[in-house]
Short mmCIF file of C-alpha atoms in Angstrom, two decimals:
data_model
loop_
_atom_site.label_atom_id
_atom_site.label_comp_id
_atom_site.label_asym_id
_atom_site.label_seq_id
_atom_site.Cartn_x
_atom_site.Cartn_y
_atom_site.Cartn_z
CA UNK A 1 18.98 -114.93 100.25
CA UNK A 2 19.64 -111.43 101.53
CA UNK A 3 16.63 -109.20 102.05
CA UNK A 4 16.08 -105.87 100.32
CA UNK A 5 17.08 -103.93 103.42
CA UNK A 6 20.29 -105.94 103.84
CA UNK A 7 21.14 -105.19 100.23
CA UNK A 8 20.41 -101.51 100.73
CA UNK A 9 22.78 -101.57 103.68
CA UNK A 10 25.37 -103.23 101.49
CA UNK A 11 24.86 -100.55 98.84
CA UNK A 12 25.41 -97.71 101.28
CA UNK A 13 28.10 -99.29 103.48
CA UNK A 14 30.35 -101.51 101.37
CA UNK A 15 29.95 -99.60 98.14
CA UNK A 16 30.19 -96.16 99.69
CA UNK A 17 33.84 -95.37 98.73
CA UNK A 18 33.21 -96.43 95.11
CA UNK A 19 29.96 -94.54 95.02
CA UNK A 20 31.66 -91.38 96.20
CA UNK A 21 34.30 -91.68 93.52
CA UNK A 22 31.63 -92.31 90.91
CA UNK A 23 29.60 -89.43 92.25
CA UNK A 24 32.51 -87.07 91.54
CA UNK A 25 32.91 -88.29 87.99
CA UNK A 26 29.14 -88.06 87.57
CA UNK A 27 29.20 -84.38 88.56
CA UNK A 28 31.99 -83.47 86.19
CA UNK A 29 30.33 -85.55 83.47
CA UNK A 30 27.11 -83.64 83.97
CA UNK A 31 28.97 -80.34 83.56
CA UNK A 32 30.62 -81.58 80.40
CA UNK A 33 27.29 -82.78 78.98
CA UNK A 34 25.63 -79.44 79.66
CA UNK A 35 28.57 -77.61 78.07
CA UNK A 36 28.54 -79.83 74.97
CA UNK A 37 24.76 -79.51 74.69
CA UNK A 38 24.97 -75.73 74.74
CA UNK A 39 27.84 -75.72 72.24
CA UNK A 40 26.01 -78.09 69.90
CA UNK A 41 22.79 -76.08 70.11
CA UNK A 42 24.68 -72.87 69.36
CA UNK A 43 26.50 -74.44 66.43
CA UNK A 44 23.34 -75.89 64.92
CA UNK A 45 21.56 -72.59 65.54
CA UNK A 46 24.22 -70.72 63.59
CA UNK A 47 24.07 -73.23 60.72
CA UNK A 48 20.29 -73.06 60.59
CA UNK A 49 20.40 -69.24 60.64
CA UNK A 50 22.90 -69.03 57.80
CA UNK A 51 21.23 -71.66 55.60
CA UNK A 52 17.65 -70.47 56.27
CA UNK A 53 16.33 -73.73 54.80
CA UNK A 54 16.43 -77.55 55.24
CA UNK A 55 15.03 -77.15 58.76
CA UNK A 56 13.78 -80.71 59.17
CA UNK A 57 17.09 -82.08 57.99
CA UNK A 58 18.96 -79.88 60.46
CA UNK A 59 16.71 -80.96 63.33
CA UNK A 60 17.35 -84.57 62.39
CA UNK A 61 21.13 -84.00 62.43
CA UNK A 62 20.82 -82.15 65.74
CA UNK A 63 18.99 -85.02 67.46
CA UNK A 64 21.16 -87.75 65.94
CA UNK A 65 24.41 -85.98 66.72
CA UNK A 66 23.21 -85.13 70.23
CA UNK A 67 22.28 -88.75 70.97
CA UNK A 68 25.56 -90.01 69.55
CA UNK A 69 27.63 -87.55 71.57
CA UNK A 70 25.67 -88.32 74.74
CA UNK A 71 26.18 -92.05 74.31
CA UNK A 72 29.86 -91.57 73.65
CA UNK A 73 30.34 -89.32 76.65
CA UNK A 74 28.63 -91.56 79.21
CA UNK A 75 30.21 -94.76 77.90
CA UNK A 76 33.14 -94.91 80.32
CA UNK A 77 31.05 -93.77 83.24
CA UNK A 78 28.40 -96.41 82.49
CA UNK A 79 30.98 -99.16 82.27
CA UNK A 80 32.62 -98.15 85.51
CA UNK A 81 29.25 -97.93 87.25
CA UNK A 82 28.21 -101.39 86.14
CA UNK A 83 31.48 -103.01 87.11
CA UNK A 84 31.78 -101.33 90.48
CA UNK A 85 28.13 -101.15 91.56
CA UNK A 86 25.84 -103.59 89.73
CA UNK A 87 28.36 -106.45 89.64
CA UNK A 88 29.12 -106.33 93.40
CA UNK A 89 25.40 -106.08 94.11
CA UNK A 90 24.73 -109.24 92.08
CA UNK A 91 27.55 -111.01 93.88
CA UNK A 92 26.28 -109.82 97.23
CA UNK A 93 23.07 -111.73 96.53
CA UNK A 94 24.87 -114.87 95.39
CA UNK A 95 28.59 -115.28 94.82
CA UNK A 96 28.21 -117.96 92.16
CA UNK A 97 26.21 -115.78 89.77
CA UNK A 98 27.86 -114.57 86.58
CA UNK A 99 27.33 -111.01 85.42
CA UNK A 100 28.01 -109.53 82.02
CA UNK A 101 27.21 -105.91 81.24
CA UNK A 102 27.20 -106.33 77.46
CA UNK A 103 25.23 -109.48 76.57
CA UNK A 104 21.57 -110.42 77.00
CA UNK A 105 19.24 -113.43 77.07
CA UNK A 106 19.38 -115.05 73.63
CA UNK A 107 16.85 -114.13 70.98
CA UNK A 108 16.06 -117.84 70.65
CA UNK A 109 14.81 -118.01 74.24
CA UNK A 110 12.87 -114.78 73.82
CA UNK A 111 11.03 -116.13 70.79
CA UNK A 112 10.68 -119.56 72.35
CA UNK A 113 8.75 -118.05 75.26
CA UNK A 114 5.79 -117.35 72.92
CA UNK A 115 5.01 -114.28 74.99
CA UNK A 116 5.46 -111.75 72.21
CA UNK A 117 5.54 -111.65 68.43
CA UNK A 118 9.01 -112.29 67.08
CA UNK A 119 11.05 -109.09 67.00
CA UNK A 120 12.94 -107.63 64.04
CA UNK A 121 15.53 -106.09 66.27
CA UNK A 122 16.57 -107.03 69.75
CA UNK A 123 19.04 -105.47 72.10
CA UNK A 124 19.75 -105.71 75.78
CA UNK A 125 22.40 -105.79 78.45
CA UNK A 126 23.08 -106.66 82.08
CA UNK A 127 22.95 -110.41 81.74
CA UNK A 128 22.98 -112.51 84.90
CA UNK A 129 23.23 -116.27 84.87
CA UNK A 130 23.71 -118.93 87.50
CA UNK A 131 22.15 -121.36 89.90
CA UNK A 132 20.04 -120.55 92.92
CA UNK A 133 19.29 -123.57 95.11
CA UNK A 134 20.13 -125.85 92.20
CA UNK A 135 17.74 -124.08 89.86
CA UNK A 136 19.19 -122.62 86.66
CA UNK A 137 18.18 -119.04 86.21
CA UNK A 138 19.16 -116.30 83.78
CA UNK A 139 17.83 -112.86 83.14
CA UNK A 140 18.68 -109.60 81.46
CA UNK A 141 17.42 -106.32 80.23
CA UNK A 142 15.69 -106.73 76.87
CA UNK A 143 14.48 -104.30 74.28
CA UNK A 144 12.60 -105.98 71.44
CA UNK A 145 11.36 -103.95 68.51
CA UNK A 146 9.28 -104.43 65.43
CA UNK A 147 9.73 -102.72 62.08
CA UNK A 148 6.68 -100.99 60.67
CA UNK A 149 6.34 -99.54 57.23
CA UNK A 150 3.97 -96.68 56.67
CA UNK A 151 2.18 -95.92 53.42
CA UNK A 152 5.07 -93.81 52.12
CA UNK A 153 7.45 -96.73 52.55
CA UNK A 154 9.23 -95.11 55.48
CA UNK A 155 10.44 -97.42 58.22
CA UNK A 156 9.65 -96.85 61.84
CA UNK A 157 10.36 -98.95 64.90
CA UNK A 158 7.85 -99.78 67.58
CA UNK A 159 8.60 -101.45 70.89
CA UNK A 160 7.23 -104.93 71.48
CA UNK A 161 8.72 -105.29 74.91
CA UNK A 162 11.16 -103.46 77.09
CA UNK A 163 12.09 -104.61 80.54
CA UNK A 164 13.34 -107.56 82.49
CA UNK A 165 13.27 -111.02 80.92
CA UNK A 166 13.76 -114.03 83.20
CA UNK A 167 14.18 -117.71 82.28
CA UNK A 168 14.31 -120.40 84.98
CA UNK A 169 13.87 -124.16 85.37
CA UNK A 170 10.36 -125.17 86.33
CA UNK A 171 9.69 -127.91 88.86
CA UNK A 172 6.90 -129.78 87.11
CA UNK A 173 6.87 -131.87 83.97
CA UNK A 174 4.56 -130.82 81.18
CA UNK A 175 4.20 -131.27 77.43
CA UNK A 176 1.93 -128.47 76.32
CA UNK A 177 2.34 -124.72 76.22
CA UNK A 178 0.72 -122.41 78.72
CA UNK A 179 0.85 -118.64 78.51
CA UNK A 180 -0.28 -116.19 81.19
CA UNK A 181 -0.78 -112.58 80.07
CA UNK A 182 -1.96 -109.41 81.79
CA UNK A 183 -5.72 -109.17 81.43
CA UNK A 184 -6.37 -106.07 79.35
CA UNK A 185 -9.56 -107.07 77.54
CA UNK A 186 -11.57 -107.92 80.64
CA UNK A 187 -10.59 -104.78 82.49
CA UNK A 188 -11.34 -102.51 79.51
CA UNK A 189 -14.47 -104.11 78.11
CA UNK A 190 -15.96 -105.77 81.18
CA UNK A 191 -16.45 -109.44 81.92
CA UNK A 192 -18.81 -110.60 79.18
CA UNK A 193 -17.40 -108.82 76.13
CA UNK A 194 -13.85 -109.24 77.48
CA UNK A 195 -14.31 -112.99 77.81
CA UNK A 196 -15.79 -113.19 74.35
CA UNK A 197 -12.84 -111.29 72.87
CA UNK A 198 -10.35 -113.45 74.74
CA UNK A 199 -11.94 -116.72 73.70
CA UNK A 200 -11.81 -115.58 70.07
CA UNK A 201 -8.15 -114.55 70.10
CA UNK A 202 -6.95 -116.29 66.96
CA UNK A 203 -3.24 -115.83 67.64
CA UNK A 204 -3.42 -117.71 70.94
CA UNK A 205 -4.36 -121.22 72.05
CA UNK A 206 -7.50 -122.15 73.93
CA UNK A 207 -8.65 -119.78 76.66
CA UNK A 208 -8.41 -121.33 80.12
CA UNK A 209 -10.73 -119.88 82.75
CA UNK A 210 -9.13 -120.18 86.15
CA UNK A 211 -11.04 -120.76 89.37
CA UNK A 212 -9.28 -118.06 91.36
CA UNK A 213 -11.29 -114.85 90.87
CA UNK A 214 -8.45 -112.54 91.90
CA UNK A 215 -6.02 -114.25 89.53
CA UNK A 216 -8.59 -114.29 86.74
CA UNK A 217 -9.06 -110.55 87.17
CA UNK A 218 -5.36 -109.77 86.73
CA UNK A 219 -4.38 -112.38 84.18
CA UNK A 220 -5.68 -114.27 81.18
CA UNK A 221 -4.45 -117.82 80.53
CA UNK A 222 -4.11 -119.55 77.17
CA UNK A 223 -2.99 -123.13 76.82
CA UNK A 224 -2.84 -126.10 74.50
CA UNK A 225 -4.13 -128.30 77.31
CA UNK A 226 -6.93 -127.36 79.71
CA UNK A 227 -5.92 -129.88 82.37
CA UNK A 228 -2.19 -129.31 82.16
CA UNK A 229 -2.69 -125.55 82.54
CA UNK A 230 -4.41 -126.20 85.85
CA UNK A 231 -1.78 -128.75 86.82
CA UNK A 232 0.90 -126.08 86.39
CA UNK A 233 -1.18 -123.25 87.84
CA UNK A 234 -2.11 -124.81 91.14
CA UNK A 235 -3.96 -122.65 93.64
CA UNK A 236 -0.75 -121.93 95.51
CA UNK A 237 1.20 -120.94 92.37
CA UNK A 238 -1.61 -118.60 91.29
CA UNK A 239 -1.41 -116.91 94.66
CA UNK A 240 2.36 -116.62 94.42
CA UNK A 241 2.19 -115.16 90.92
CA UNK A 242 -0.34 -112.60 92.10
CA UNK A 243 1.95 -111.62 94.97
CA UNK A 244 4.86 -111.40 92.54
CA UNK A 245 2.85 -109.16 90.23
CA UNK A 246 1.95 -106.82 93.08
CA UNK A 247 5.54 -106.74 94.27
CA UNK A 248 6.89 -105.89 90.83
CA UNK A 249 4.35 -103.08 90.32
CA UNK A 250 4.58 -103.57 86.55
CA UNK A 251 2.76 -105.74 83.99
CA UNK A 252 4.01 -109.33 84.17
CA UNK A 253 3.93 -111.89 81.33
CA UNK A 254 4.55 -115.55 82.16
CA UNK A 255 4.79 -118.70 80.08
CA UNK A 256 5.49 -122.35 80.73
CA UNK A 257 7.10 -124.05 77.77
CA UNK A 258 9.41 -127.06 77.59
CA UNK A 259 11.10 -127.36 80.95
CA UNK A 260 11.15 -123.63 81.66
CA UNK A 261 9.21 -120.80 83.14
CA UNK A 262 9.63 -117.52 81.27
CA UNK A 263 8.77 -114.23 82.89
CA UNK A 264 8.79 -110.81 81.30
CA UNK A 265 8.29 -107.72 83.41
CA UNK A 266 7.53 -104.67 81.36
CA UNK A 267 9.28 -101.60 82.79
CA UNK A 268 9.33 -99.71 79.49
CA UNK A 269 12.82 -98.41 80.17
CA UNK A 270 16.43 -99.51 80.20
CA UNK A 271 17.26 -100.92 83.63
CA UNK A 272 20.46 -100.86 85.65
CA UNK A 273 21.69 -97.73 83.87
CA UNK A 274 23.57 -95.16 85.95
CA UNK A 275 21.73 -91.96 86.69
CA UNK A 276 23.47 -88.93 85.22
CA UNK A 277 21.27 -86.15 86.50
CA UNK A 278 20.41 -87.59 89.92
CA UNK A 279 22.80 -88.46 92.70
CA UNK A 280 23.81 -92.11 92.99
CA UNK A 281 23.47 -91.72 96.74
CA UNK A 282 19.83 -90.78 96.34
CA UNK A 283 17.70 -93.32 98.20
CA UNK A 284 15.19 -93.68 95.37
CA UNK A 285 17.91 -94.33 92.81
CA UNK A 286 19.58 -96.90 95.04
CA UNK A 287 16.32 -98.64 95.84
CA UNK A 288 15.52 -99.13 92.19
CA UNK A 289 18.74 -101.04 91.48
CA UNK A 290 18.42 -103.12 94.62
CA UNK A 291 14.72 -103.88 94.27
CA UNK A 292 14.89 -104.89 90.62
CA UNK A 293 17.83 -107.22 91.20
CA UNK A 294 16.19 -108.69 94.27
CA UNK A 295 12.96 -109.28 92.39
CA UNK A 296 14.67 -111.09 89.52
CA UNK A 297 16.95 -113.30 91.57
CA UNK A 298 14.24 -113.86 94.18
CA UNK A 299 11.97 -115.57 91.66
CA UNK A 300 13.29 -119.00 92.63
CA UNK A 301 12.46 -118.50 96.28
CA UNK A 302 9.27 -116.57 95.70
CA UNK A 303 7.69 -119.17 93.41
CA UNK A 304 9.27 -122.08 95.30
CA UNK A 305 10.84 -123.39 92.11
CA UNK A 306 13.38 -125.24 94.25
CA UNK A 307 10.75 -127.59 95.65
CA UNK A 308 11.13 -130.31 93.09
CA UNK A 309 8.43 -132.89 92.79
CA UNK A 310 9.26 -136.54 93.03
CA UNK A 311 8.63 -137.23 89.37
CA UNK A 312 11.22 -134.72 88.25
CA UNK A 313 14.65 -136.00 89.25
CA UNK B 1 -35.89 -111.00 48.05
CA UNK B 2 -38.59 -110.50 50.57
CA UNK B 3 -37.95 -109.28 54.07
CA UNK B 4 -39.59 -112.32 55.64
CA UNK B 5 -37.17 -114.64 53.88
CA UNK B 6 -34.19 -112.72 55.26
CA UNK B 7 -35.63 -112.86 58.76
CA UNK B 8 -36.16 -116.58 58.35
CA UNK B 9 -32.56 -117.11 57.29
CA UNK B 10 -31.27 -115.07 60.23
CA UNK B 11 -33.40 -117.05 62.68
CA UNK B 12 -32.20 -120.33 61.19
CA UNK B 13 -28.61 -119.17 61.46
CA UNK B 14 -29.01 -118.19 65.11
CA UNK B 15 -30.62 -121.54 65.88
CA UNK B 16 -27.78 -123.43 64.21
CA UNK B 17 -25.17 -121.41 66.14
CA UNK B 18 -26.97 -122.04 69.43
CA UNK B 19 -27.26 -125.73 68.67
CA UNK B 20 -23.59 -126.00 67.79
CA UNK B 21 -22.40 -124.15 70.85
CA UNK B 22 -24.44 -126.43 73.12
CA UNK B 23 -23.11 -129.56 71.43
CA UNK B 24 -19.54 -128.32 71.68
CA UNK B 25 -19.98 -127.57 75.38
CA UNK B 26 -21.40 -131.03 75.99
CA UNK B 27 -18.52 -132.62 74.10
CA UNK B 28 -15.98 -130.53 76.02
CA UNK B 29 -17.39 -131.90 79.28
CA UNK B 30 -17.19 -135.47 77.99
CA UNK B 31 -13.73 -134.94 76.61
CA UNK B 32 -12.38 -133.60 79.89
CA UNK B 33 -14.16 -136.29 81.88
CA UNK B 34 -12.29 -138.95 79.93
CA UNK B 35 -9.03 -137.29 81.02
CA UNK B 36 -10.27 -137.24 84.59
CA UNK B 37 -10.98 -140.91 84.22
CA UNK B 38 -7.42 -141.58 83.08
CA UNK B 39 -5.80 -139.92 86.09
CA UNK B 40 -8.29 -141.55 88.45
CA UNK B 41 -7.31 -144.89 87.01
CA UNK B 42 -3.65 -144.05 87.58
CA UNK B 43 -4.46 -143.67 91.25
CA UNK B 44 -6.47 -146.90 91.39
CA UNK B 45 -3.45 -148.70 89.97
CA UNK B 46 -1.34 -147.50 92.88
CA UNK B 47 -3.70 -148.89 95.52
CA UNK B 48 -2.78 -152.64 95.44
CA UNK B 49 0.88 -151.70 95.66
CA UNK B 50 0.26 -149.42 98.59
CA UNK B 51 -1.93 -151.91 100.44
CA UNK B 52 0.65 -154.67 99.92
CA UNK B 53 3.50 -152.63 101.33
CA UNK B 54 1.71 -151.25 104.39
CA UNK B 55 -0.51 -154.17 105.41
CA UNK B 56 2.35 -155.99 107.14
CA UNK B 57 2.71 -153.18 109.64
CA UNK B 58 -0.80 -151.82 109.92
CA UNK B 59 -2.53 -154.31 112.16
CA UNK B 60 -5.10 -151.91 113.56
CA UNK B 61 -6.13 -150.42 110.24
CA UNK B 62 -7.03 -153.70 108.52
CA UNK B 63 -10.62 -152.59 107.96
CA UNK B 64 -9.47 -149.37 106.34
CA UNK B 65 -7.23 -151.23 103.92
CA UNK B 66 -10.00 -153.67 103.08
CA UNK B 67 -12.33 -150.79 102.42
CA UNK B 68 -9.91 -149.17 99.98
CA UNK B 69 -9.37 -152.45 98.15
CA UNK B 70 -13.08 -152.95 97.90
CA UNK B 71 -13.67 -149.41 96.64
CA UNK B 72 -11.01 -149.95 94.01
CA UNK B 73 -12.66 -153.08 92.67
CA UNK B 74 -15.94 -151.19 92.56
CA UNK B 75 -14.32 -148.37 90.62
CA UNK B 76 -12.87 -150.82 88.13
CA UNK B 77 -16.28 -152.20 87.22
CA UNK B 78 -17.34 -151.36 83.67
CA UNK B 79 -20.38 -149.25 82.82
CA UNK B 80 -20.26 -146.85 85.74
CA UNK B 81 -22.10 -143.61 85.25
CA UNK B 82 -20.24 -140.31 85.61
CA UNK B 83 -22.08 -139.58 88.84
CA UNK B 84 -21.07 -142.92 90.35
CA UNK B 85 -17.45 -142.36 89.38
CA UNK B 86 -17.51 -138.96 91.03
CA UNK B 87 -18.90 -140.30 94.30
CA UNK B 88 -16.48 -143.26 94.30
CA UNK B 89 -13.58 -140.88 93.78
CA UNK B 90 -14.67 -138.87 96.79
CA UNK B 91 -14.77 -142.00 98.98
CA UNK B 92 -11.37 -143.23 97.80
CA UNK B 93 -9.84 -139.80 98.38
CA UNK B 94 -10.95 -139.74 101.98
CA UNK B 95 -9.95 -143.38 102.61
CA UNK B 96 -6.48 -142.84 101.14
CA UNK B 97 -6.17 -139.69 103.21
CA UNK B 98 -6.85 -141.65 106.40
CA UNK B 99 -4.28 -144.28 105.43
CA UNK B 100 -1.68 -141.56 104.90
CA UNK B 101 -2.44 -140.10 108.30
CA UNK B 102 -2.20 -143.59 109.84
CA UNK B 103 1.22 -144.15 108.21
CA UNK B 104 2.50 -141.32 110.39
CA UNK B 105 1.96 -143.55 113.44
CA UNK B 106 4.40 -146.18 112.21
CA UNK B 107 8.03 -145.05 112.23
CA UNK B 108 9.13 -148.18 110.32
CA UNK B 109 6.70 -147.32 107.56
CA UNK B 110 7.67 -143.69 107.39
CA UNK B 111 11.29 -144.72 106.89
CA UNK B 112 10.48 -147.40 104.33
CA UNK B 113 11.78 -146.32 100.93
CA UNK B 114 9.08 -148.13 99.03
CA UNK B 115 6.34 -146.45 101.04
CA UNK B 116 8.03 -143.09 100.71
CA UNK B 117 8.16 -143.50 96.95
CA UNK B 118 4.52 -144.53 96.85
CA UNK B 119 3.58 -141.57 98.98
CA UNK B 120 5.29 -139.17 96.61
CA UNK B 121 3.80 -140.78 93.53
CA UNK B 122 0.39 -140.63 95.14
CA UNK B 123 0.93 -136.98 95.94
CA UNK B 124 1.89 -136.29 92.34
CA UNK B 125 -1.19 -138.15 91.06
CA UNK B 126 -3.36 -136.23 93.51
CA UNK B 127 -2.10 -132.99 91.98
CA UNK B 128 -2.95 -134.23 88.51
CA UNK B 129 -6.38 -135.31 89.71
CA UNK B 130 -6.95 -131.95 91.30
CA UNK B 131 -6.07 -130.21 88.02
CA UNK B 132 -8.33 -132.52 86.04
CA UNK B 133 -11.16 -131.99 88.52
CA UNK B 134 -10.84 -128.22 88.25
CA UNK B 135 -10.86 -128.41 84.46
CA UNK B 136 -13.91 -130.65 84.59
CA UNK B 137 -15.74 -128.35 87.01
CA UNK B 138 -15.08 -125.35 84.76
CA UNK B 139 -16.38 -127.13 81.68
CA UNK B 140 -19.46 -128.31 83.57
CA UNK B 141 -20.07 -124.78 84.82
CA UNK B 142 -19.90 -123.47 81.24
CA UNK B 143 -22.27 -126.20 80.16
CA UNK B 144 -24.71 -125.64 83.02
CA UNK B 145 -24.66 -121.89 82.41
CA UNK B 146 -25.50 -122.45 78.76
CA UNK B 147 -28.45 -124.73 79.44
CA UNK B 148 -29.90 -122.44 82.08
CA UNK B 149 -29.34 -119.04 80.52
CA UNK B 150 -31.62 -117.39 77.99
CA UNK B 151 -31.69 -117.88 74.99
CA UNK B 152 -29.82 -121.19 74.87
CA UNK B 153 -32.00 -122.61 77.67
CA UNK B 154 -34.96 -123.05 75.26
CA UNK B 155 -32.82 -124.92 72.81
CA UNK B 156 -31.33 -127.05 75.60
CA UNK B 157 -34.74 -128.11 76.89
CA UNK B 158 -35.71 -129.11 73.34
CA UNK B 159 -32.52 -131.15 73.07
CA UNK B 160 -33.24 -132.66 76.47
CA UNK B 161 -29.91 -131.60 77.97
CA UNK B 162 -29.77 -131.90 81.74
CA UNK B 163 -27.62 -130.26 84.36
CA UNK B 164 -24.43 -132.12 85.20
CA UNK B 165 -22.79 -132.48 88.60
CA UNK B 166 -19.47 -130.94 89.50
CA UNK B 167 -16.86 -132.67 91.64
CA UNK B 168 -17.27 -131.58 95.20
CA UNK B 169 -14.35 -131.17 97.50
CA UNK B 170 -14.34 -134.02 99.97
CA UNK B 171 -15.49 -132.83 103.37
CA UNK B 172 -12.33 -134.18 105.01
CA UNK B 173 -10.13 -132.19 102.64
CA UNK B 174 -11.90 -128.96 103.37
CA UNK B 175 -11.71 -129.34 107.14
CA UNK B 176 -8.70 -127.94 108.89
CA UNK B 177 -6.49 -130.51 110.49
CA UNK B 178 -7.23 -130.77 114.16
CA UNK B 179 -3.81 -130.95 115.74
CA UNK B 180 -5.15 -131.87 119.16
CA UNK B 181 -6.88 -134.93 117.77
CA UNK B 182 -3.65 -136.16 116.22
CA UNK B 183 -1.88 -136.21 119.55
CA UNK B 184 -4.61 -137.68 121.70
#
């Protein structure tokens, strides 16, 4: 697989003509957005001034209309960006991968991962699917939300998870369910109380204490089977997962269910979206696209999922 | 209700909780040890097959093969204590390890499909054993902690609970492979 620096080269060299064209449309788009924003603000201001009432309703209209207009205006630009930048980048990593800018990993798989509570609303985009070294892998951007009702009966939406969701074949056979979550209790409440809280987590299976202190510090493991959890999480895999977590620089959720490994990396923002107010040629902007893609597709190599064991043919 | 009665009830409750937690820890150790036993047995079952397929070629390692066979029959005896099983497992691990190293000296064996398959199965079983061992060690550590730490230590001594042994990594496994030795 190509390295991050090779991909960055590809971004700047092969994609440069397209990027320049996109950069021009980005600049004019930015001007249009600023113009529309000013016009809308002025219009709403005039309405508010003449009505002198219904302020909260007007603010609501202002925000809703603004968001709608913004979405509508960047739609073409976004589509062009994804087709001429993200798609070639994915193909530069591996030609056989399929990319779709509109779909996402199915809700069934998301719920099946047992990583999060089941969402009431799920959206996502930038779906990539294919085989790397004979291992099936798919991932996409996911935004899962839950509906909350407050005492007045008003609905509000809270985010369960937003970020990258990866599903890949796993190279060992197992029957139980093992879930690895970021360790929040132990780092907030200390070892003793944290452990006690974790072992009494009613919504999860049995707590599994791992014998790698560094891993145990970052993650907490729940499983239906104490031995199987350790069979899956060998010393070498624990080390690789730790490295992966440090590389991603974001909270990582992992589960092993059925024949799959599920990984959710919480970025708390929509990924692979074109920047409107920063240059596409900006190094930081470019690096984010390249690094995130490399991280997701590199999972197979990083975790050595392609080294199949004898028993799994 | 008098204060002393309440205190009495609280003390009784604490004692019951301590008792129950100790019993559950002891049962967890036993439960996991039975799983360890199952995977160990899986490995013992592979030994006759392995010995049969390599003995034709391995003239110089006859004693090693005999030793493994003998260890296996010992391990299959009924009524072994947990400690004996643990020490037998350590011996078999190191003996099997030496056989696997010896196989490397015989090109015919290395190419033999049957041996290759056995080698992979053995490797897979070793991984399962390693997982079971780690689970067992963790449960024993929890148990040992409980019977040595205050306040459960008082209860444990009344119940006559004793420390249990953990599986130790075989010395040969821990040592780095000496490449020079392999070539000499």
